[in-house]
Each structure stands twice: as structure tokens, then as C-alpha cells.
């Protein structure tokens, strides 16, 4: 007999027939009621064991975490909270789980404890829900772009270029650490390395993506990116997934329209497909916030917050306007910010971004036209000569979720900028070729996938929305 997923059993259109279910025991009550979960849904199916006719030995082995297979009749449940249950006629223990030792006890565990057990935390309601939501969001990303005719591009993970020019890269090498080959002046001789040059893990697929956009028109990447920035925050990972669309002939306004439409689409798609999981996560968040002082609690419940993003346009504000707002803000005047905003040109910290979104505008914000010298080399210089056509999208509770720009399409201006920043033209000869042969206005952005998952699930630490987080001093599993 083939087993049926718990989700399908609970949604069955009929009752009173024999079924087989396989899954893991969440709880076993009164020597009679198994709450069985197989990961197909947050909901368990109740399996009622005929304890009088089941050997004591078997009953003892029905413990939290054990894998079991049950055969029995699917019947309408008398208990509250579930439509169907299984009247077990045959029970088989597939894999025992020592009740004393299994770390995922049916009680509340701290998120820190669960992180240390990332291989088992996915067996909890919260992490099952988060990971299903993450999967559906990923599908939504592909569906959105594929329906719009974007081409999915797999940009390289190992690369010689520093796309963001920030230098926060993990080196990739096959050279030995002892007896490292050196040049005459004592530097590491990368000519003898695997690729014959210095290479690193990519920080962004953008530069390669741009070359494809300048041929295929509309492309997107969706892949892992790596940053060796030593920021131990609840918003940073050393390995994260980024979605980077790039579109030929789009200017910055088109880019903002695309980003807004895209984000609203994937949230809506996920709200439709993940109702049970999101309802659970909403309850989890409410529960978590009970322990916080009133002022720190969210003003909206999770689903309300998601709907708010769907129903309201993102507020578009120039960097210059934002600086004026911040300079006049109460926390700035009262010196409550860690970094006081004094003048135009200051880089915005997450405390400023969050003030703008959460306190001032109270909705998602797109900041644009940043000072050139706080942004990457490839951004289109404005006529004023001091700002670039950059945009960051800021979300409540998250801060920056998207970074993007219209690209500098003018060869001469780009080369001059690279020279000024000391970026090697020879290294990026292929990138400059896009400006040499058929250059055109084009734009794109990068969305940090985990920051999106954070927002949709209402979790507050980025380590809790990726299966196995990579952060400074941590690469377990
Ligand atoms: O703003 P960033 O650095 O932009 C780029 O990499 C551009 N090349 C994107 C483009 O225009 N194609 O990164 C983009 C987004 C950020 O807004 C943030 O959501 C996310 O990537 N991000 C991180 N997420 C998790 N951990 C980190 N360390 C992140 N760094 C950036
Ligand atoms: Mg950024």
C-alpha cells in the first residue's frame, strides 16, 4: 500500500477508507493519540491507536521524533480542531527516537538552542513553516520572471572580479599554505594557482548579468552570494541568496516599478499558497512579542503587515530629502542615533533607514539619487555631477531589502570612474566591452532573498530563515 501525504489526507473529499500515513511522531497522548507530521503541512494528523490490542513493547516505542507508518481507516474526527483522523489497525515503528535524548521536545525551545540544532529544528512547527514559505517564495520568484519573459542566468560562483568594489571577498585557491609559491618581490604567485589568477567567491552576479541583459534584454539571476564582511548582525549572512534582474533600456524609474511590482507579486503569491503556515507564523510572532515592551511591538499583525505592502505604493524619496528629514528628526536632535546626521553626503546606517520607514513614512520607502562617493562604481552619474542613479528599498523591521541602480552606460564616464577608484580596467575588459559595443541605458537591482523571507515570515534574525546559516565563527553542518 502506498502512503498518502498528511496534507492530502486532511484535505480528503471522502472518509471511511483505508489509508497509509508515514511521518514523525510529534506527541503521543494517553497511550492512544499520536500527532503525526510528515512535513507536507503544518497540521498533524491524529492517529488513534487501539492500545488494548497493541503490545506494550510497541506502545513504548511511540516516542516524540520516532518515524512511524500507520495503516487504518480515515474517519471523521470527533475531536475538535481536525476534520479527519486515522483509526489505526496496523502500526510499524520505522525508526526509534530515544525520548530522553531527542533534542526537539514538545515544548518551547529558544531560537538560539534551535540554531545549534539546525539539522533537527526543521522538525518543529515554526521551522517547518519557515522553510515551506521559503520554498514557495523561491518558486514565486521564478514564476514572476518566467511569466514576464525574463531569461534565468546562472552567473559564476567563482570569479576574478569584485562586483561591488567593497573587497569583502572569500578567496578561492588551491595553493598550499606552507610553501606558497611566491614572486620575486615576495607576493603570492597566483599564476601557479588553479585558475592562474586570483579568484574569489562572487559577491554579486550583476556584472556578468549585465552582459547577458545586453543581448537577451531581460534577465535574472537567483543564486548564492558570499560576503566576508565581519558583521555579526541579525541582517547579515556570509552566504546568502540574491535575486538580480537586469533589464536593457530600463531607466531608474522603470527599475523602481519593476522592483515594487515584483515584491508585491511574490508576497501575494506566497500569501495565497501558504495560508496555514503564515497563520501559524502570525501567532508565533504575537506570542513572541508579548514578552516585549509595548513600544517595541509591531503595530500590525503579520498578515496585516503583508497586506499593507500589497495595498500601498512604496514611497519614493530622494536621498537629499531623506537627509533633511533625518537632520530635523527628534532622535538626531536628541543625539539618540549612534551616528548623528550632520550633513549631506553621510552614509545612512540601518538606524536611519529604520527611522525613515518605521517612524516617519510608516511604509516601504525607495530612496534614490545617492551621493556618488558612497555607492558602487557602476552607477549612472546624474547631471549634477555628484549623485548617482541608485536606489535602495527599505522595509519595516528589515531596513535595506533591495539595492539597485541605473548603470553607467557611457564608456568614457565609466572608465574615468574606475580610474578614480583604482579599479583595474584590464581585469574588467569584458565588462567594458558592453559599453564599447552597442551600449544602451540599462538598470537592475539585487534583492536579498533571506531578507525577503524574514519579512514574510515575521522572523527577526536572518539565521532563522536559511537552512544552515553561515556567519562569522560559524559554519556548522
Ligand atoms: O546592495 P547590494 O550590495 O547590491 C548588489 O550586490 C548589487 N550588485 C545588486 C544589483 O544591482 N544587481 O546587495 C543587494 C541586496 C541588499 O539590498 C540586501 O538585501 C542583500 O542583497 N544583502 C545581504 N543579505 C544578507 N546578508 C548580507 N551580508 C547581505 N548583503 C547584501
Ligand atoms: Mg546595498
mmCIF file of N, CA and C in Angstrom, residues 13-109:
data_model
loop_
_atom_site.group_PDB
_atom_site.id
_atom_site.type_symbol
_atom_site.label_atom_id
_atom_site.label_comp_id
_atom_site.label_asym_id
_atom_site.label_seq_id
_atom_site.Cartn_x
_atom_site.Cartn_y
_atom_site.Cartn_z
ATOM 1 N N UNK A 13 -11.610 14.315 0.203
ATOM 2 C CA UNK A 13 -13.008 14.671 -0.090
ATOM 3 C C UNK A 13 -13.970 13.605 0.420
ATOM 4 N N UNK A 14 -13.409 12.488 0.898
ATOM 5 C CA UNK A 14 -14.293 11.447 1.443
ATOM 6 C C UNK A 14 -13.668 10.841 2.687
ATOM 7 N N UNK A 15 -14.447 10.004 3.393
ATOM 8 C CA UNK A 15 -13.918 9.335 4.585
ATOM 9 C C UNK A 15 -14.234 7.840 4.489
ATOM 10 N N UNK A 16 -13.850 7.125 5.549
ATOM 11 C CA UNK A 16 -14.146 5.701 5.660
ATOM 12 C C UNK A 16 -13.522 4.847 4.568
ATOM 13 N N UNK A 17 -12.248 5.002 4.424
ATOM 14 C CA UNK A 17 -11.489 4.085 3.560
ATOM 15 C C UNK A 17 -10.108 3.906 4.175
ATOM 16 N N UNK A 18 -9.433 2.861 3.749
ATOM 17 C CA UNK A 18 -8.157 2.541 4.377
ATOM 18 C C UNK A 18 -7.024 3.375 3.791
ATOM 19 N N UNK A 19 -6.220 3.907 4.676
ATOM 20 C CA UNK A 19 -5.101 4.738 4.227
ATOM 21 C C UNK A 19 -3.814 4.336 4.950
ATOM 22 N N UNK A 20 -2.701 4.769 4.358
ATOM 23 C CA UNK A 20 -1.400 4.589 4.999
ATOM 24 C C UNK A 20 -0.768 5.977 5.124
ATOM 25 N N UNK A 21 -0.294 6.279 6.324
ATOM 26 C CA UNK A 21 0.427 7.541 6.528
ATOM 27 C C UNK A 21 1.787 7.240 7.139
ATOM 28 N N UNK A 22 2.774 7.992 6.712
ATOM 29 C CA UNK A 22 4.111 7.850 7.295
ATOM 30 C C UNK A 22 4.603 9.225 7.737
ATOM 31 N N UNK A 23 5.262 9.264 8.879
ATOM 32 C CA UNK A 23 5.767 10.561 9.329
ATOM 33 C C UNK A 23 6.486 10.414 10.644
ATOM 34 N N UNK A 24 6.634 11.529 11.343
ATOM 35 C CA UNK A 24 7.339 11.556 12.625
ATOM 36 C C UNK A 24 6.357 11.935 13.723
ATOM 37 N N UNK A 25 6.489 11.240 14.844
ATOM 38 C CA UNK A 25 5.591 11.483 15.976
ATOM 39 C C UNK A 25 5.944 12.829 16.603
ATOM 40 N N UNK A 26 4.939 13.679 16.713
ATOM 41 C CA UNK A 26 5.163 14.942 17.418
ATOM 42 C C UNK A 26 4.868 14.751 18.906
ATOM 43 N N UNK A 27 3.712 14.147 19.176
ATOM 44 C CA UNK A 27 3.372 13.830 20.569
ATOM 45 C C UNK A 27 2.574 12.529 20.584
ATOM 46 N N UNK A 28 2.557 11.910 21.751
ATOM 47 C CA UNK A 28 1.751 10.703 21.948
ATOM 48 C C UNK A 28 1.076 10.839 23.310
ATOM 49 N N UNK A 29 -0.257 11.011 23.266
ATOM 50 C CA UNK A 29 -1.011 11.289 24.490
ATOM 51 C C UNK A 29 -1.827 10.080 24.932
ATOM 52 N N UNK A 30 -1.945 9.915 26.207
ATOM 53 C CA UNK A 30 -2.856 8.921 26.801
ATOM 54 C C UNK A 30 -2.678 7.519 26.233
ATOM 55 N N UNK A 31 -1.438 7.210 25.801
ATOM 56 C CA UNK A 31 -1.185 5.894 25.214
ATOM 57 C C UNK A 31 -2.121 5.607 24.042
ATOM 58 N N UNK A 32 -2.628 6.654 23.407
ATOM 59 C CA UNK A 32 -3.682 6.447 22.421
ATOM 60 C C UNK A 32 -3.587 7.371 21.205
ATOM 61 N N UNK A 33 -3.283 8.649 21.435
ATOM 62 C CA UNK A 33 -3.358 9.624 20.336
ATOM 63 C C UNK A 33 -1.979 10.056 19.847
ATOM 64 N N UNK A 34 -1.667 9.672 18.617
ATOM 65 C CA UNK A 34 -0.416 10.137 18.012
ATOM 66 C C UNK A 34 -0.719 11.389 17.194
ATOM 67 N N UNK A 35 0.060 12.448 17.395
ATOM 68 C CA UNK A 35 0.013 13.588 16.471
ATOM 69 C C UNK A 35 1.149 13.352 15.488
ATOM 70 N N UNK A 36 0.773 13.042 14.239
ATOM 71 C CA UNK A 36 1.764 12.642 13.237
ATOM 72 C C UNK A 36 1.970 13.767 12.236
ATOM 73 N N UNK A 37 3.237 14.064 11.966
ATOM 74 C CA UNK A 37 3.542 15.124 10.997
ATOM 75 C C UNK A 37 4.526 14.589 9.970
ATOM 76 N N UNK A 38 4.286 14.893 8.715
ATOM 77 C CA UNK A 38 5.218 14.419 7.672
ATOM 78 C C UNK A 38 5.838 15.555 6.884
ATOM 79 N N UNK A 39 5.638 16.797 7.350
ATOM 80 C CA UNK A 39 6.267 17.936 6.687
ATOM 81 C C UNK A 39 5.491 18.481 5.505
ATOM 82 N N UNK A 40 4.441 17.796 5.080
ATOM 83 C CA UNK A 40 3.699 18.290 3.919
ATOM 84 C C UNK A 40 2.817 19.478 4.291
ATOM 85 N N UNK A 41 2.542 19.621 5.562
ATOM 86 C CA UNK A 41 1.714 20.717 6.083
ATOM 87 C C UNK A 41 2.088 20.940 7.544
ATOM 88 N N UNK A 42 1.742 22.118 8.026
ATOM 89 C CA UNK A 42 1.996 22.379 9.445
ATOM 90 C C UNK A 42 1.076 21.530 10.330
ATOM 91 N N UNK A 43 -0.042 21.080 9.753
ATOM 92 C CA UNK A 43 -1.021 20.343 10.544
ATOM 93 C C UNK A 43 -0.628 18.874 10.717
ATOM 94 N N UNK A 44 -0.905 18.358 11.898
ATOM 95 C CA UNK A 44 -0.663 16.942 12.171
ATOM 96 C C UNK A 44 -1.937 16.168 11.884
ATOM 97 N N UNK A 45 -1.781 14.874 11.627
ATOM 98 C CA UNK A 45 -2.990 14.058 11.586
ATOM 99 C C UNK A 45 -3.009 13.242 12.872
ATOM 100 N N UNK A 46 -4.177 13.182 13.478
ATOM 101 C CA UNK A 46 -4.294 12.398 14.707
ATOM 102 C C UNK A 46 -4.496 10.934 14.340
ATOM 103 N N UNK A 47 -3.664 10.069 14.926
ATOM 104 C CA UNK A 47 -3.781 8.635 14.684
ATOM 105 C C UNK A 47 -4.180 7.996 16.013
ATOM 106 N N UNK A 48 -5.324 7.339 15.998
ATOM 107 C CA UNK A 48 -5.841 6.775 17.241
ATOM 108 C C UNK A 48 -5.448 5.306 17.328
ATOM 109 N N UNK A 49 -4.624 5.007 18.350
ATOM 110 C CA UNK A 49 -4.091 3.649 18.497
ATOM 111 C C UNK A 49 -5.015 2.838 19.400
ATOM 112 N N UNK A 50 -5.268 1.624 18.980
ATOM 113 C CA UNK A 50 -6.074 0.712 19.800
ATOM 114 C C UNK A 50 -5.139 0.100 20.836
ATOM 115 N N UNK A 51 -4.971 0.843 21.949
ATOM 116 C CA UNK A 51 -3.890 0.447 22.878
ATOM 117 C C UNK A 51 -4.137 -0.895 23.549
ATOM 118 N N UNK A 52 -5.406 -1.281 23.673
ATOM 119 C CA UNK A 52 -5.675 -2.566 24.326
ATOM 120 C C UNK A 52 -5.167 -3.735 23.493
ATOM 121 N N UNK A 53 -5.151 -3.529 22.165
ATOM 122 C CA UNK A 53 -4.702 -4.627 21.307
ATOM 123 C C UNK A 53 -3.329 -4.374 20.694
ATOM 124 N N UNK A 54 -2.592 -3.411 21.282
ATOM 125 C CA UNK A 54 -1.237 -3.154 20.789
ATOM 126 C C UNK A 54 -0.265 -3.558 21.889
ATOM 127 N N UNK A 55 0.761 -4.337 21.536
ATOM 128 C CA UNK A 55 1.702 -4.778 22.577
ATOM 129 C C UNK A 55 2.351 -3.591 23.297
ATOM 130 N N UNK A 56 2.486 -3.739 24.591
ATOM 131 C CA UNK A 56 3.122 -2.729 25.448
ATOM 132 C C UNK A 56 4.479 -2.296 24.876
ATOM 133 N N UNK A 57 5.215 -3.265 24.344
ATOM 134 C CA UNK A 57 6.543 -3.007 23.761
ATOM 135 C C UNK A 57 6.467 -1.974 22.635
ATOM 136 N N UNK A 58 5.446 -2.119 21.787
ATOM 137 C CA UNK A 58 5.289 -1.206 20.656
ATOM 138 C C UNK A 58 4.874 0.171 21.152
ATOM 139 N N UNK A 59 3.913 0.204 22.081
ATOM 140 C CA UNK A 59 3.434 1.492 22.614
ATOM 141 C C UNK A 59 4.596 2.314 23.172
ATOM 142 N N UNK A 60 5.527 1.635 23.833
ATOM 143 C CA UNK A 60 6.677 2.316 24.435
ATOM 144 C C UNK A 60 7.568 2.976 23.390
ATOM 145 N N UNK A 61 7.514 2.417 22.193
ATOM 146 C CA UNK A 61 8.409 2.940 21.141
ATOM 147 C C UNK A 61 7.772 4.100 20.355
ATOM 148 N N UNK A 62 6.530 4.424 20.684
ATOM 149 C CA UNK A 62 5.901 5.590 20.030
ATOM 150 C C UNK A 62 6.312 6.834 20.816
ATOM 151 N N UNK A 63 7.446 7.370 20.450
ATOM 152 C CA UNK A 63 8.001 8.498 21.207
ATOM 153 C C UNK A 63 8.171 9.698 20.274
ATOM 154 N N UNK A 64 8.249 10.870 20.869
ATOM 155 C CA UNK A 64 8.455 12.076 20.063
ATOM 156 C C UNK A 64 9.705 11.929 19.195
ATOM 157 N N UNK A 65 9.525 12.151 17.900
ATOM 158 C CA UNK A 65 10.663 12.079 16.984
ATOM 159 C C UNK A 65 10.766 10.763 16.236
ATOM 160 N N UNK A 66 10.073 9.720 16.705
ATOM 161 C CA UNK A 66 10.159 8.416 16.030
ATOM 162 C C UNK A 66 9.462 8.478 14.669
ATOM 163 N N UNK A 67 10.022 7.733 13.718
ATOM 164 C CA UNK A 67 9.385 7.624 12.403
ATOM 165 C C UNK A 67 8.447 6.423 12.430
ATOM 166 N N UNK A 68 7.201 6.623 12.036
ATOM 167 C CA UNK A 68 6.242 5.516 12.066
ATOM 168 C C UNK A 68 5.433 5.459 10.777
ATOM 169 N N UNK A 69 4.898 4.278 10.544
ATOM 170 C CA UNK A 69 3.967 4.077 9.440
ATOM 171 C C UNK A 69 2.679 3.537 10.052
ATOM 172 N N UNK A 70 1.571 4.153 9.729
ATOM 173 C CA UNK A 70 0.299 3.634 10.261
ATOM 174 C C UNK A 70 -0.639 3.303 9.100
ATOM 175 N N UNK A 71 -1.361 2.206 9.286
ATOM 176 C CA UNK A 71 -2.415 1.866 8.333
ATOM 177 C C UNK A 71 -3.711 1.839 9.128
ATOM 178 N N UNK A 72 -4.755 2.364 8.539
ATOM 179 C CA UNK A 72 -6.022 2.359 9.248
ATOM 180 C C UNK A 72 -7.080 3.095 8.453
ATOM 181 N N UNK A 73 -8.259 3.178 9.063
ATOM 182 C CA UNK A 73 -9.360 3.826 8.351
ATOM 183 C C UNK A 73 -9.340 5.331 8.614
ATOM 184 N N UNK A 74 -9.511 6.081 7.532
ATOM 185 C CA UNK A 74 -9.631 7.536 7.680
ATOM 186 C C UNK A 74 -11.089 7.815 8.042
ATOM 187 N N UNK A 75 -11.303 8.374 9.225
ATOM 188 C CA UNK A 75 -12.679 8.606 9.680
ATOM 189 C C UNK A 75 -12.847 10.057 10.097
ATOM 190 N N UNK A 76 -14.098 10.482 10.125
ATOM 191 C CA UNK A 76 -14.336 11.825 10.612
ATOM 192 C C UNK A 76 -14.002 11.885 12.091
ATOM 193 N N UNK A 77 -13.346 12.970 12.495
ATOM 194 C CA UNK A 77 -12.859 13.042 13.864
ATOM 195 C C UNK A 77 -13.930 13.608 14.785
ATOM 196 N N UNK A 78 -14.008 13.014 15.960
ATOM 197 C CA UNK A 78 -14.952 13.536 16.958
ATOM 198 C C UNK A 78 -14.320 14.711 17.690
ATOM 199 N N UNK A 79 -12.982 14.690 17.744
ATOM 200 C CA UNK A 79 -12.273 15.748 18.477
ATOM 201 C C UNK A 79 -12.374 17.084 17.764
ATOM 202 N N UNK A 80 -12.178 18.122 18.531
ATOM 203 C CA UNK A 80 -12.192 19.456 17.935
ATOM 204 C C UNK A 80 -10.877 19.694 17.194
ATOM 205 N N UNK A 81 -10.898 20.566 16.219
ATOM 206 C CA UNK A 81 -9.647 21.014 15.596
ATOM 207 C C UNK A 81 -9.212 20.218 14.390
ATOM 208 N N UNK A 82 -9.810 19.065 14.140
ATOM 209 C CA UNK A 82 -9.423 18.340 12.931
ATOM 210 C C UNK A 82 -10.641 17.679 12.308
ATOM 211 N N UNK A 83 -10.608 17.616 10.992
ATOM 212 C CA UNK A 83 -11.741 17.046 10.286
ATOM 213 C C UNK A 83 -11.671 15.523 10.318
ATOM 214 N N UNK A 84 -10.467 15.017 10.069
ATOM 215 C CA UNK A 84 -10.283 13.563 9.982
ATOM 216 C C UNK A 84 -9.225 13.074 10.947
ATOM 217 N N UNK A 85 -9.331 11.792 11.257
ATOM 218 C CA UNK A 85 -8.255 11.124 11.979
ATOM 219 C C UNK A 85 -8.147 9.701 11.445
ATOM 220 N N UNK A 86 -7.087 9.018 11.857
ATOM 221 C CA UNK A 86 -6.917 7.633 11.391
ATOM 222 C C UNK A 86 -7.142 6.687 12.567
ATOM 223 N N UNK A 87 -8.048 5.728 12.377
ATOM 224 C CA UNK A 87 -8.241 4.664 13.365
ATOM 225 C C UNK A 87 -7.232 3.574 13.027
ATOM 226 N N UNK A 88 -6.164 3.541 13.794
ATOM 227 C CA UNK A 88 -5.032 2.691 13.404
ATOM 228 C C UNK A 88 -5.350 1.206 13.556
ATOM 229 N N UNK A 89 -5.086 0.438 12.476
ATOM 230 C CA UNK A 89 -5.222 -1.011 12.596
ATOM 231 C C UNK A 89 -3.852 -1.693 12.573
ATOM 232 N N UNK A 90 -2.889 -1.006 11.955
ATOM 233 C CA UNK A 90 -1.540 -1.583 11.922
ATOM 234 C C UNK A 90 -0.530 -0.446 12.101
ATOM 235 N N UNK A 91 0.379 -0.667 13.030
ATOM 236 C CA UNK A 91 1.373 0.366 13.286
ATOM 237 C C UNK A 91 2.769 -0.232 13.213
ATOM 238 N N UNK A 92 3.633 0.443 12.492
ATOM 239 C CA UNK A 92 5.004 -0.041 12.385
ATOM 240 C C UNK A 92 5.954 1.093 12.768
ATOM 241 N N UNK A 93 6.896 0.764 13.666
ATOM 242 C CA UNK A 93 7.914 1.762 14.013
ATOM 243 C C UNK A 93 9.013 1.646 12.956
ATOM 244 N N UNK A 94 9.218 2.706 12.210
ATOM 245 C CA UNK A 94 10.250 2.672 11.158
ATOM 246 C C UNK A 94 11.614 3.034 11.725
ATOM 247 N N UNK A 95 11.620 3.995 12.633
ATOM 248 C CA UNK A 95 12.890 4.407 13.236
ATOM 249 C C UNK A 95 12.630 4.927 14.632
ATOM 250 N N UNK A 96 13.291 4.297 15.613
ATOM 251 C CA UNK A 96 13.076 4.721 17.004
ATOM 252 C C UNK A 96 13.721 6.072 17.269
ATOM 253 N N UNK A 97 13.223 6.744 18.293
ATOM 254 C CA UNK A 97 13.823 8.005 18.726
ATOM 255 C C UNK A 97 13.830 7.998 20.250
ATOM 256 N N UNK A 98 15.028 7.960 20.808
ATOM 257 C CA UNK A 98 15.169 7.887 22.259
ATOM 258 C C UNK A 98 14.586 9.149 22.906
ATOM 259 N N UNK A 99 13.492 8.955 23.616
ATOM 260 C CA UNK A 99 12.762 10.095 24.185
ATOM 261 C C UNK A 99 13.635 10.930 25.114
ATOM 262 N N UNK A 100 14.571 10.290 25.785
ATOM 263 C CA UNK A 100 15.438 11.020 26.718
ATOM 264 C C UNK A 100 16.421 11.915 25.972
ATOM 265 N N UNK A 101 16.810 11.446 24.776
ATOM 266 C CA UNK A 101 17.907 12.130 24.082
ATOM 267 C C UNK A 101 17.470 13.035 22.949
ATOM 268 N N UNK A 102 16.283 12.839 22.418
ATOM 269 C CA UNK A 102 15.850 13.636 21.264
ATOM 270 C C UNK A 102 15.723 15.108 21.661
ATOM 271 N N UNK A 103 16.507 15.989 21.008
ATOM 272 C CA UNK A 103 16.541 17.390 21.477
ATOM 273 C C UNK A 103 15.241 18.167 21.249
ATOM 274 N N UNK A 104 14.427 17.766 20.271
ATOM 275 C CA UNK A 104 13.223 18.544 19.953
ATOM 276 C C UNK A 104 12.032 18.071 20.781
ATOM 277 N N UNK A 105 12.046 18.400 22.040
ATOM 278 C CA UNK A 105 10.949 18.004 22.915
ATOM 279 C C UNK A 105 9.695 18.814 22.601
ATOM 280 N N UNK A 106 8.531 18.259 22.858
ATOM 281 C CA UNK A 106 7.312 19.037 22.598
ATOM 282 C C UNK A 106 7.108 20.132 23.639
ATOM 283 N N UNK A 107 7.965 21.120 23.586
ATOM 284 C CA UNK A 107 7.853 22.285 24.488
ATOM 285 C C UNK A 107 8.523 23.434 23.754
ATOM 286 N N UNK A 108 8.471 24.619 24.343
ATOM 287 C CA UNK A 108 9.064 25.771 23.690
ATOM 288 C C UNK A 108 10.584 25.765 23.848
ATOM 289 N N UNK A 109 11.278 25.845 22.708
ATOM 290 C CA UNK A 109 12.740 25.943 22.755
ATOM 291 C C UNK A 109 13.147 27.350 22.343
#
